[in-house]
Coordinates of C-alpha atoms in Angstrom, one line a residue:
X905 CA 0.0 0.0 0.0
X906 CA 1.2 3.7 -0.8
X907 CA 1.2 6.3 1.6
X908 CA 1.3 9.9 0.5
X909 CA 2.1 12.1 3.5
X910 CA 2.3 16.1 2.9
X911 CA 3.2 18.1 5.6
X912 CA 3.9 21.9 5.9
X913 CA 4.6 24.0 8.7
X914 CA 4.2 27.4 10.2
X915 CA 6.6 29.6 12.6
X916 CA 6.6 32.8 14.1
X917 CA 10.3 33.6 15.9
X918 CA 14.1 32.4 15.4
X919 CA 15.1 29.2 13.5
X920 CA 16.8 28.0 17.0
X921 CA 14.0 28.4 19.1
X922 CA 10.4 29.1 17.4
X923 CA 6.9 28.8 18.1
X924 CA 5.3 26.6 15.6
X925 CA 1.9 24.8 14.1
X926 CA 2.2 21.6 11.7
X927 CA -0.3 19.9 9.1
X928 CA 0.2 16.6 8.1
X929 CA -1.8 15.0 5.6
X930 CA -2.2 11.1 4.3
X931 CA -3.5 9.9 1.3
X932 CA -4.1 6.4 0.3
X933 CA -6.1 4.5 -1.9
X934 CA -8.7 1.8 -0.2
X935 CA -10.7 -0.2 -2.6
X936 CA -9.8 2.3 -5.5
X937 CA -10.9 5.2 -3.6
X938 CA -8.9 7.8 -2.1
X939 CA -8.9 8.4 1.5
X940 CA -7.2 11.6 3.7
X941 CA -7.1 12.5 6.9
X942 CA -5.4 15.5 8.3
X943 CA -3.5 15.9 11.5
X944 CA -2.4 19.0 13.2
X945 CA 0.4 20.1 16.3
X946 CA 1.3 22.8 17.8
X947 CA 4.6 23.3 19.7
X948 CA 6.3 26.2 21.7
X949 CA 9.8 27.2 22.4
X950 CA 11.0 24.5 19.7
X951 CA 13.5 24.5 16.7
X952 CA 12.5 24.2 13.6
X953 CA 14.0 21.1 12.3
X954 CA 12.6 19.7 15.9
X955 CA 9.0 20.9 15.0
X956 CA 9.5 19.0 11.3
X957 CA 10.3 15.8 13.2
X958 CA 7.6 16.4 15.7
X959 CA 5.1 16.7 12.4
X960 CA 6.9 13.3 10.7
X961 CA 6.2 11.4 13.7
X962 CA 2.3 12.5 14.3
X963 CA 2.0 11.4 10.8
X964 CA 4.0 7.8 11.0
X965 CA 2.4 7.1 14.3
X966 CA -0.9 6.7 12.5
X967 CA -0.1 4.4 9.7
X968 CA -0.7 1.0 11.5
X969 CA -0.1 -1.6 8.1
X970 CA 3.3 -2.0 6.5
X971 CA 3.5 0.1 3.6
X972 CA 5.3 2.3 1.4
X973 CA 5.7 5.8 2.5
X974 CA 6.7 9.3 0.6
X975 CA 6.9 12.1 2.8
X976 CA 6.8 15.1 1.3
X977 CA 8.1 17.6 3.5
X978 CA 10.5 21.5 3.1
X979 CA 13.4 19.9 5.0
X980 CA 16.3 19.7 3.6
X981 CA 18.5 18.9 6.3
X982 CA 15.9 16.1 7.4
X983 CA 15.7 14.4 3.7
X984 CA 19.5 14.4 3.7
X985 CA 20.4 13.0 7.5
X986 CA 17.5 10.4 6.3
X987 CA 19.2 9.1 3.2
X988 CA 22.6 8.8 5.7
X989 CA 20.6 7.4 7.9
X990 CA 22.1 5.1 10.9
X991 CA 19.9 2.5 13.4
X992 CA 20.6 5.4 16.1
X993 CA 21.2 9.2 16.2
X994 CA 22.9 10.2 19.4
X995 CA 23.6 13.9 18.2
X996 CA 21.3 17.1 18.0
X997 CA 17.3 16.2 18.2
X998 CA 18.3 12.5 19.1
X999 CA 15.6 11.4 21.0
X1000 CA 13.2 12.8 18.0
X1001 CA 15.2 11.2 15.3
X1002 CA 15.2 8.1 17.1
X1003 CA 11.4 7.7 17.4
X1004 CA 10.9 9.1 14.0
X1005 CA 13.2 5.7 13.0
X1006 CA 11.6 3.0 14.8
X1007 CA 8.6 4.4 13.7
X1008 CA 10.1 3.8 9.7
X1009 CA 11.5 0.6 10.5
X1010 CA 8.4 -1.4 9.3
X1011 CA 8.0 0.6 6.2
X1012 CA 9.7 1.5 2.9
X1013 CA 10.2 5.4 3.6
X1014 CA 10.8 8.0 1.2
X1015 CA 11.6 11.5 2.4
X1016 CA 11.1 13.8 -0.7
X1017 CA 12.4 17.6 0.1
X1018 CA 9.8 19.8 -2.1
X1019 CA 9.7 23.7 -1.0
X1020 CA 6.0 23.2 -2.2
X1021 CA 3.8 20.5 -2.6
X1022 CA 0.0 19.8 -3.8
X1023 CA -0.6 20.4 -0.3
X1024 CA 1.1 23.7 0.5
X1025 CA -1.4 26.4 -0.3
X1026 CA -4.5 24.7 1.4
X1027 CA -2.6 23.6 4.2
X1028 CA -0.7 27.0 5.0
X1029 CA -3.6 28.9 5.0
X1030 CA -5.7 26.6 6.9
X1031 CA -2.6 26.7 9.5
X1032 CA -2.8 30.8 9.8
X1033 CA -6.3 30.0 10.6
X1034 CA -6.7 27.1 12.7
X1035 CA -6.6 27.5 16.7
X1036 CA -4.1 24.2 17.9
X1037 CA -3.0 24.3 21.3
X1038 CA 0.8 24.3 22.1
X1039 CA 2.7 22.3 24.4
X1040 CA 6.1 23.3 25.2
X1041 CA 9.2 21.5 23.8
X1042 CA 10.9 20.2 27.1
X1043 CA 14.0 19.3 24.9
X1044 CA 14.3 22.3 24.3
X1045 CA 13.8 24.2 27.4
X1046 CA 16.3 21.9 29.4
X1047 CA 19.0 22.6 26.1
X1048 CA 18.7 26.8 27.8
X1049 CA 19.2 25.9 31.1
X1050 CA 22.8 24.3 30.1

C-alpha cells in the first residue's frame, strides 16, 4: 500500500527556538478510492527542524499496516540525515530522530524535500487560521538551562 504524506509547517520567531503549528496529511487509496485525513500540532519554544520531526512522527504514528511511504516535507536537512541514515542518532534532536526511525522501520520510507507540494497552499492557509494548542518543547527548554 502507498502512503502519501504532505506536511507543511508554520513559525513565528528564530530558527533556534520558534513557536510553531504543523499539518500533516495522508493519502491512500482503499478499494480504489482515495482516502485523507489531516493531523495538526502545535509546539512552543521548539527549533525548527525539531517541530518537522515532531510533524513526521504525528504522521508515522498513524499508519498502522506495513506500507510504502513518501513524505513530502520542506526539510532539507531532514531528507538528507534520512538518506545517511544510521539504526541510532545520538547527536542534536536524538531522542526525535530516534522515534521518527523506529517508527520507519516497518516501512519503505521515502523522504522527498519539495519547498512546495499539492498540499502547500491549502494547508498554510488553513494553518494561519486554525486554533491548535501548544505544548512546550521540554527538549528544548532543558538545552537553555545548560
Amino acid at each position: 500500500m502507498l502512503v502519501q504524506i504532505y506536511i507543511e509547517i508554520i513559525t513565528t520567531g528564530r530558527f533556534e527556538c520558534c513557536d510553531g503549528k504543523y499539518a500533516c496529511v495522508l493519502e491512500v487509496e482503499i478499494n480504489g478510492q482515495p482516502v485523507s485525513r489531516t493531523h495538526y500540532g502545535a509546539w512552543t519554544d521548539i527549533s525548527i527542524q525539531r517541530l518537522q520531526l515532531r510533524a513526521c512522527i504525528t504522521a508515522m504514528s498513524h499508519i498502522t499496516k506495513e506500507s510504502e511511504i513518501e513524505i513530502h516535507i520542506n526539510a532539507p536537512a531532514i531528507a538528507a540525515a534520512f538518506d545517511n541514515k544510521t539504526k541510532e542518532n545520538t547527536g542534536k534532536n536524538a531522542d526525535l530522530w530516534n522515534q521518527f526511525m523506529e517508527l520507519c522501520e516497518p516501512h519503505l520510507v521515502t523522504i522527498c524535500h519539495e519547498k512546495r507540494n499539492i498540499c502547500t497552499p491549502a494547508l498554510r492557509a488553513e494553518l494561519k487560521n486554525r486554533e491548535i494548542p501548544a505544548k512546550p518543547d521540554k527538549e528544548m527548554k532543558q538545552e537553555k538551562l545548560e
